Coordinates of N, CA, C and O in Angstrom, one line a residue:
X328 N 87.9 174.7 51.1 CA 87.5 175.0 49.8 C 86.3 174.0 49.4 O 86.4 172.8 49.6
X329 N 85.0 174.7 48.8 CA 84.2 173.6 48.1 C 83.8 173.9 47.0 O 83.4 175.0 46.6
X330 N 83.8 172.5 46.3 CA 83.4 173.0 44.7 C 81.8 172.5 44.5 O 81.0 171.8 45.2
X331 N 81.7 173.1 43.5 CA 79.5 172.4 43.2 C 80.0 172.4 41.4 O 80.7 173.0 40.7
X332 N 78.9 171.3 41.3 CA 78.9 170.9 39.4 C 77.8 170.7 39.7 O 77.3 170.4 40.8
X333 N 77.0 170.9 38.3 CA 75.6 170.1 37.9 C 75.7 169.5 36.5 O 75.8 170.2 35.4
X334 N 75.7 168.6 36.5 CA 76.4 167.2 35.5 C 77.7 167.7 35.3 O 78.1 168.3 34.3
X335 N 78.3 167.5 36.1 CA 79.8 168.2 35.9 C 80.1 168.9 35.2 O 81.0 168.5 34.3
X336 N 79.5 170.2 35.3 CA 79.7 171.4 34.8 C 79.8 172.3 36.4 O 79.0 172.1 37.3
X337 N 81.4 173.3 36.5 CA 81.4 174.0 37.7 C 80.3 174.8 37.9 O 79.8 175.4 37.0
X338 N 79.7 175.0 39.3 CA 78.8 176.4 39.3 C 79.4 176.8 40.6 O 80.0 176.0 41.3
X339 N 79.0 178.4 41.0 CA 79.1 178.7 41.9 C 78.2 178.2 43.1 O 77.0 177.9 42.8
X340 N 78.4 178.0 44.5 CA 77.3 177.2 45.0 C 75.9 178.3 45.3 O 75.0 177.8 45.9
X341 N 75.8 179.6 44.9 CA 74.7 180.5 44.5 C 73.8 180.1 43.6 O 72.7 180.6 43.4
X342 N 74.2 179.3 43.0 CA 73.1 178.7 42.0 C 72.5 177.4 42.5 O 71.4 177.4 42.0
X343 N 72.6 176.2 43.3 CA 72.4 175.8 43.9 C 71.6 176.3 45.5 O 72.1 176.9 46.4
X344 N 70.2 175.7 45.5 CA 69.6 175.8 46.8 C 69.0 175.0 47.2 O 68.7 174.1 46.4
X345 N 68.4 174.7 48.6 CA 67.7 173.9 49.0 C 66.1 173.9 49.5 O 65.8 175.1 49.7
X346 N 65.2 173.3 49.8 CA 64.1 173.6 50.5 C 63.6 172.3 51.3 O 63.0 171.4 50.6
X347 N 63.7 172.3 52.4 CA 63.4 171.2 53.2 C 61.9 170.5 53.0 O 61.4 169.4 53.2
X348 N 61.4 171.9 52.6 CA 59.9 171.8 52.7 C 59.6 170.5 51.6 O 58.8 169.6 51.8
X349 N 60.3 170.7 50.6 CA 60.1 169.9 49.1 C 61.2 168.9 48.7 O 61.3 168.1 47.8
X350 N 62.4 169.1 50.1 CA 62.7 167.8 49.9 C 62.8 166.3 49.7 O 62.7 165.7 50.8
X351 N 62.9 165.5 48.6 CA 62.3 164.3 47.9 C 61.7 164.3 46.8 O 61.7 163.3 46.1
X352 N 61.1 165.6 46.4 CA 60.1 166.0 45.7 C 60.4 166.4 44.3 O 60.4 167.6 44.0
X353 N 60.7 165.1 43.3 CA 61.8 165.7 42.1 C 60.8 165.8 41.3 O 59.8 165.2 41.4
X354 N 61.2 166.7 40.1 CA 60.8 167.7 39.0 C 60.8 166.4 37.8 O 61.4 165.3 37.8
X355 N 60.0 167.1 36.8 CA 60.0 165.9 35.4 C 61.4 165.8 35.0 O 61.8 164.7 34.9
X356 N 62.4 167.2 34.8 CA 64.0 166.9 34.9 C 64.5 166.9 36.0 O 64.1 167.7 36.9
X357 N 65.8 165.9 36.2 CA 66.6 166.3 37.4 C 68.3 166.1 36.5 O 68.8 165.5 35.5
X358 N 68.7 166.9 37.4 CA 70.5 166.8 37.2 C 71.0 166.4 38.0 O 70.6 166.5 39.1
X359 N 72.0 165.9 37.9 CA 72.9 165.2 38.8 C 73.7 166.7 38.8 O 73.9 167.5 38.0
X360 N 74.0 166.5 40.7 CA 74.9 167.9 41.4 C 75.9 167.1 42.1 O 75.7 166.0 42.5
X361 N 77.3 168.1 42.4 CA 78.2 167.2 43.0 C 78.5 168.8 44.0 O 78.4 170.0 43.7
X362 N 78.9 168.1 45.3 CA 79.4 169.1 46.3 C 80.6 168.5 46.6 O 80.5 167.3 47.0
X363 N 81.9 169.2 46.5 CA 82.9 168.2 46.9 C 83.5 169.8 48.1 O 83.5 171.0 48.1
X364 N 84.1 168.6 49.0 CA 84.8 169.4 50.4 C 85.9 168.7 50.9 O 85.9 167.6 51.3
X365 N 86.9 169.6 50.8 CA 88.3 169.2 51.5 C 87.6 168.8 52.9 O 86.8 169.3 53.6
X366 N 88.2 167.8 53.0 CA 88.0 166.7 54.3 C 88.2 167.5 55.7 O 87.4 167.2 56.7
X367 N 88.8 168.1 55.8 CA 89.4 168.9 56.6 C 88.4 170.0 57.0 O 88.0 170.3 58.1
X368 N 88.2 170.5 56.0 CA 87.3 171.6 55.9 C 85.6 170.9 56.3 O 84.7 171.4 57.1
X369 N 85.5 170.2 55.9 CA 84.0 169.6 56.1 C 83.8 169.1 57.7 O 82.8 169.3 58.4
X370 N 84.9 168.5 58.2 CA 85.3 168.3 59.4 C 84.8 169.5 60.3 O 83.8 169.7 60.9
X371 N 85.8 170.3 60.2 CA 86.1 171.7 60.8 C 84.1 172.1 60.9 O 83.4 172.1 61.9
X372 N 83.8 172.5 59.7 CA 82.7 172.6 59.6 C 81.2 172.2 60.2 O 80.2 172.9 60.6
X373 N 81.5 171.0 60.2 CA 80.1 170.1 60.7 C 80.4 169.7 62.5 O 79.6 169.7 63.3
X374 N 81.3 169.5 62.6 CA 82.1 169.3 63.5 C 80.9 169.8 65.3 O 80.5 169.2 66.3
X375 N 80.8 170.9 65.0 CA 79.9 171.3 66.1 C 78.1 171.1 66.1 O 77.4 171.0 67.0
X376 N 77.9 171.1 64.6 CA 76.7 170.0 64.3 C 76.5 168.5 64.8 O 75.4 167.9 65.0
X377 N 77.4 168.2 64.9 CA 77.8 166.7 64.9 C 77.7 166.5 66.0 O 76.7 165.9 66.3
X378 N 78.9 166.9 67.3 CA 79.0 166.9 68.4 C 77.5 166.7 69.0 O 77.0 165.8 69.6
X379 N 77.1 167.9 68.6 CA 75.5 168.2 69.5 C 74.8 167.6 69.5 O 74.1 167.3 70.5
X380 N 74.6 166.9 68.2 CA 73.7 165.6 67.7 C 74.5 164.5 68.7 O 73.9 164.0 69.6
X381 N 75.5 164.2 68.5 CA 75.8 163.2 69.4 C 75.7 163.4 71.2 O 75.6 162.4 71.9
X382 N 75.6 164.7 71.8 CA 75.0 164.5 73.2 C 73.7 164.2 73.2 O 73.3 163.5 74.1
X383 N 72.7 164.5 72.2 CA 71.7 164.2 72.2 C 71.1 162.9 72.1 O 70.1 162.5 72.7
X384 N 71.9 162.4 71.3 CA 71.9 160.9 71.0 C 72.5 160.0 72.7 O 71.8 159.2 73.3
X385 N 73.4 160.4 73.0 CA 73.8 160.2 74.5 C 73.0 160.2 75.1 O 72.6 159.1 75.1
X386 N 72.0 161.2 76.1 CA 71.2 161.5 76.8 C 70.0 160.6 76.5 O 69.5 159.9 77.4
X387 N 69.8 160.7 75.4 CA 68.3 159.3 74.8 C 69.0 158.5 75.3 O 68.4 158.0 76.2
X388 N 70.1 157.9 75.2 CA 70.5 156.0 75.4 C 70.5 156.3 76.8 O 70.1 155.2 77.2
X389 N 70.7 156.9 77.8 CA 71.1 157.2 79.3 C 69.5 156.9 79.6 O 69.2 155.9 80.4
X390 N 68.3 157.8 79.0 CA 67.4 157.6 79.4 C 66.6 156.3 78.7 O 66.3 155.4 79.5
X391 N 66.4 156.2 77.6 CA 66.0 154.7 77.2 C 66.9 153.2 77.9 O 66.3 152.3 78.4
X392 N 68.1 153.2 77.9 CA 68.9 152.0 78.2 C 69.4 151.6 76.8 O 70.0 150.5 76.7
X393 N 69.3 152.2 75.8 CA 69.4 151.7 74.9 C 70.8 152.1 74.1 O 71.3 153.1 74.5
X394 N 71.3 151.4 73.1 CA 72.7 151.9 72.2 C 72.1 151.2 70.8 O 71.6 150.2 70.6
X395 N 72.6 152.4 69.9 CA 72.1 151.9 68.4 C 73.0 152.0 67.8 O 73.0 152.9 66.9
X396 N 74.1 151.4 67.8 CA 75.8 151.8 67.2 C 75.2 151.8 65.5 O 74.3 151.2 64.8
X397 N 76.2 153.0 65.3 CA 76.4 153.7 64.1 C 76.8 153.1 62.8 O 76.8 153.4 61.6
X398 N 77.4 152.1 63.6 CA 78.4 151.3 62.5 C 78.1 149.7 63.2 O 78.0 149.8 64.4
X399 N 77.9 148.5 62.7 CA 78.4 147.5 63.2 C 79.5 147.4 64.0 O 80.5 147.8 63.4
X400 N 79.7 146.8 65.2 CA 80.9 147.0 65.9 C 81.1 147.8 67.3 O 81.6 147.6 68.4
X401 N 80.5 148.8 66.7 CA 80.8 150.0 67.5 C 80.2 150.3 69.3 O 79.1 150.3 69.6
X402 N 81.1 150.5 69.9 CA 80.6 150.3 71.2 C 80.4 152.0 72.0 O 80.0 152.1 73.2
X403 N 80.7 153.0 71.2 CA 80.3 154.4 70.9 C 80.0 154.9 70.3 O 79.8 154.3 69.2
X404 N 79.9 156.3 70.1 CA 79.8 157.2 69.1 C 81.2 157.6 68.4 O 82.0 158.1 69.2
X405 N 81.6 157.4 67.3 CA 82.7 158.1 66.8 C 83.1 159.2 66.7 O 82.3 159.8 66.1
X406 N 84.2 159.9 67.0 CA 84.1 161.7 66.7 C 84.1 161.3 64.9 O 84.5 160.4 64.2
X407 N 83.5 162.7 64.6 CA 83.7 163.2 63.1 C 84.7 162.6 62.5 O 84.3 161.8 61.7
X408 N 85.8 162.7 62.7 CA 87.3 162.5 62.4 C 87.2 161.6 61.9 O 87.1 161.3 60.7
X409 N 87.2 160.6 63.0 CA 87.1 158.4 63.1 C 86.1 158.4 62.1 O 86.5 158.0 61.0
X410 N 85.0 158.7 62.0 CA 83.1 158.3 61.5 C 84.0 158.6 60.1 O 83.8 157.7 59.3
X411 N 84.9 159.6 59.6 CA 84.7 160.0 58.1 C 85.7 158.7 57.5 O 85.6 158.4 56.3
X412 N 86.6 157.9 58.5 CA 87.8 157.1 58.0 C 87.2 155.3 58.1 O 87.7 154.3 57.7
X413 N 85.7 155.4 58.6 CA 85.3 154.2 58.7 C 84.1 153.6 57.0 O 83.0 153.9 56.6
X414 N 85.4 152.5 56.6 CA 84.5 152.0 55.3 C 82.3 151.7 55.7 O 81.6 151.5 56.7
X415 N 82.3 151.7 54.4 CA 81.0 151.2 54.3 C 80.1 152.3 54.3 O 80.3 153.5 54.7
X416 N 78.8 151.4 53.8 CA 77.7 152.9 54.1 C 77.3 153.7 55.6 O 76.4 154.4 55.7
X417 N 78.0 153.4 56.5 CA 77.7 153.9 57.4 C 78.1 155.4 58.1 O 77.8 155.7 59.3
X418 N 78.8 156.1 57.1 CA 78.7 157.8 57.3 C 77.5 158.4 56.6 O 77.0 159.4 56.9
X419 N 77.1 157.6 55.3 CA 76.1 158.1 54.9 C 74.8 158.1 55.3 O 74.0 159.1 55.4
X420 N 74.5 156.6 55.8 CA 73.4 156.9 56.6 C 73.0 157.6 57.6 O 71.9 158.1 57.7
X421 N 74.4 157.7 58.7 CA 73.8 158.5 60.1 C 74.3 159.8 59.7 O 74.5 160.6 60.6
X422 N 74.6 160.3 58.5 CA 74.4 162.1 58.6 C 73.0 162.2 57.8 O 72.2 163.1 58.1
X423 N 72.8 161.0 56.6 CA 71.8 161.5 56.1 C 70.2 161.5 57.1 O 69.1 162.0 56.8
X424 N 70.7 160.8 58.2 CA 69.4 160.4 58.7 C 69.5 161.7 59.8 O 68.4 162.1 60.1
X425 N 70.7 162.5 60.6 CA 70.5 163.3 61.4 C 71.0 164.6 60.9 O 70.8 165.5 61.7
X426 N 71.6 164.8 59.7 CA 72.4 165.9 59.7 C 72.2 166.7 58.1 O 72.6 167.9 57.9
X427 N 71.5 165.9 56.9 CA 71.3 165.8 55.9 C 71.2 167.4 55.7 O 71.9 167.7 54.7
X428 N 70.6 168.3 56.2 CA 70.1 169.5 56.1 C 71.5 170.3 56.6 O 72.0 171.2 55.9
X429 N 71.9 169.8 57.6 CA 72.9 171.0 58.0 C 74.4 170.7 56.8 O 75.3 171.4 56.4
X430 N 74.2 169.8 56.7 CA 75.5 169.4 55.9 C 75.3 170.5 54.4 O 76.3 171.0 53.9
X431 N 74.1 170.7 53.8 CA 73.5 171.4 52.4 C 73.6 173.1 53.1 O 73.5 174.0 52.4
X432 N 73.8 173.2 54.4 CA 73.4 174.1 54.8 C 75.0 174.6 55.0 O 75.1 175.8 55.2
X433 N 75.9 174.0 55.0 CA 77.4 174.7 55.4 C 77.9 175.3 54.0 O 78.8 176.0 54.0
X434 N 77.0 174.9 52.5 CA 77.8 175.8 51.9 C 76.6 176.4 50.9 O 76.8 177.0 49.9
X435 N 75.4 176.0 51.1 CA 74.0 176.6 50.1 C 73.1 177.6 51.2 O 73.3 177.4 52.4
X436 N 72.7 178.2 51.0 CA 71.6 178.7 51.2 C 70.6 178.7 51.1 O 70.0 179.3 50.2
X437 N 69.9 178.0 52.0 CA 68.2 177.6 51.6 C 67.5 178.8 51.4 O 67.7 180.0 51.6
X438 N 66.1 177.8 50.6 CA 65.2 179.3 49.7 C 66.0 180.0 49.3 O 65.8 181.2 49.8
X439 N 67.0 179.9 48.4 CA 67.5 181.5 47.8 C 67.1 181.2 46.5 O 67.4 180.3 45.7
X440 N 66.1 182.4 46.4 CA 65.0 182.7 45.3 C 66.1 183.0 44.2 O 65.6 182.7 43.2
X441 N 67.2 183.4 44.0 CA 68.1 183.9 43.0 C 69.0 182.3 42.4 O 69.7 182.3 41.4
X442 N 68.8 181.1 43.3 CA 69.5 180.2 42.8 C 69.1 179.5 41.4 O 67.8 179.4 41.2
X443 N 69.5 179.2 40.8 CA 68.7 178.6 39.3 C 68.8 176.3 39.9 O 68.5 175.5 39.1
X444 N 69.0 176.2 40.6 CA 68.5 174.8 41.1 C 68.5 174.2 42.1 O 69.6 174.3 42.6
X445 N 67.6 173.4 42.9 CA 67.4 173.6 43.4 C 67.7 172.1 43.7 O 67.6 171.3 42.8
X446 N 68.0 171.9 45.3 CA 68.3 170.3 45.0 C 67.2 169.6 46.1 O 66.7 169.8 47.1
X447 N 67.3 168.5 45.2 CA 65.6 167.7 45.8 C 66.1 166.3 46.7 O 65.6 166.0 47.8
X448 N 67.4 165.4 46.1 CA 67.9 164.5 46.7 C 69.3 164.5 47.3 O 70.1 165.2 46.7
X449 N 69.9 163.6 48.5 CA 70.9 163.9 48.5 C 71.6 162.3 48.8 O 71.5 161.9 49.9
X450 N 72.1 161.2 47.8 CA 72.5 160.1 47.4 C 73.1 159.3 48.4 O 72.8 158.3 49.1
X451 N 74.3 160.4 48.2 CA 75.7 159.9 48.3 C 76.5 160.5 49.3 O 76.0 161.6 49.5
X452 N 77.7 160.3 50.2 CA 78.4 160.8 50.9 C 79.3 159.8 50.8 O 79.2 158.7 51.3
X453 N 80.6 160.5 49.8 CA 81.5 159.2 49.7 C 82.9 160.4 50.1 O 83.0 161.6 50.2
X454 N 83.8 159.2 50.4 CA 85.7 159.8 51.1 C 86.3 159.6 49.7 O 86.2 158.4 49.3
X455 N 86.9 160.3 48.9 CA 87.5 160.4 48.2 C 88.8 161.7 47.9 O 88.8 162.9 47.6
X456 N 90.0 160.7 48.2 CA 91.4 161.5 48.1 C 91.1 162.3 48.6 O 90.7 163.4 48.1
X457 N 91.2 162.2 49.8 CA 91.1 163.5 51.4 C 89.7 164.6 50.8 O 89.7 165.7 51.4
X458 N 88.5 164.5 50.0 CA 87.6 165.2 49.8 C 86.6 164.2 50.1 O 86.8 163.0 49.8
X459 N 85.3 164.8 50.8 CA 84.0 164.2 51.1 C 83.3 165.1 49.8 O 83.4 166.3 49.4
X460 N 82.7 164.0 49.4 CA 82.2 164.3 47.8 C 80.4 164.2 48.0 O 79.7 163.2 48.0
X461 N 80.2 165.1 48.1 CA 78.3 164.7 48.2 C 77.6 164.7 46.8 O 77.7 165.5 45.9
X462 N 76.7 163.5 46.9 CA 76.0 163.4 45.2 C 74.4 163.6 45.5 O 73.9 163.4 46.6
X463 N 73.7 164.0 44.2 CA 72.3 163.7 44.4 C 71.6 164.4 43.2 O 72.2 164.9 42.3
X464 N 70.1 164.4 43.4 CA 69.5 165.4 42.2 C 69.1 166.7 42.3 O 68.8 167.4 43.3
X465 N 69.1 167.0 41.0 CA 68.8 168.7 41.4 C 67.5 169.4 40.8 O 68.4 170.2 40.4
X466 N 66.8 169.7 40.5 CA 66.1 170.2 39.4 C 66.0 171.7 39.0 O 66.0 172.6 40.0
X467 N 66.0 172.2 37.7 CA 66.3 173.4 37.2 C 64.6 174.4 37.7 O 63.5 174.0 37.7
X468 N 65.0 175.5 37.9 CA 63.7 176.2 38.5 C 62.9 177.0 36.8 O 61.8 177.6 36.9

């Protein structure tokens, strides 16, 4: 199940859209939007996104020699699972930096000319009570 608010007011996530082209790119107003996802469900979801990104990331360190752990510490890649149960900013950065788009994309529809906002930033990616909660701004069209 996933829910969407804009300043916490419920919406359907049909009202809500994205455009990569203009993402960053905020409006004189913005609203604060929230995407919340049973943990489970988000997992399930991104899960094959994730993976793929991570052979890819594999094959670069095989050929560079190099490892850029994800997390301080880390002497691999974490599956999904582990990455969502580990503190600190470090799920937010490595989705926002490789996955930011597909993550907006498991439950919005980019360019959908029928959405009334459209969202420009994406904050946040916090674990809360078994839901991954995504924050950021939105602007009204």
């Amino acid at each position: 199940m996933t829910l969407c608010s804009i300043n916490g007011l419920s919406v359907e996530p049909d009202e809500l859209t994205f455009i990569q082209f203009a993402f960053g790119k905020e409006g004189a107003t913005t609203f604060n939007y929230e995407i919340t996802f049973f943990k489970d469900v988000f997992i399930e979801k991104l899960k094959p996104l994730y993976d793929a990104g991570i052979e890819e990331l594999r094959e670069d360190d095989q050929i560079t020699g190099e490892f850029d752990p994800p997390y301080p510490g880390a002497m691999d890649y974490p599956s999904l699972t582990e990455f969502t149960a580990i503190e600190g900013p470090y799920l937010y950065e490595y989705l926002y930096a490789y996955h930011k788009f597909d993550i907006l994309s498991l439950v919005l529809t980019e360019a959908n000319d029928q959405a009334g906002y459209i969202i420009n930033t994406l904050e946040s990616i916090d674990r809360i009570d078994g839901s991954i909660v995504i924050k950021g701004a939105a602007t009204k069209r």
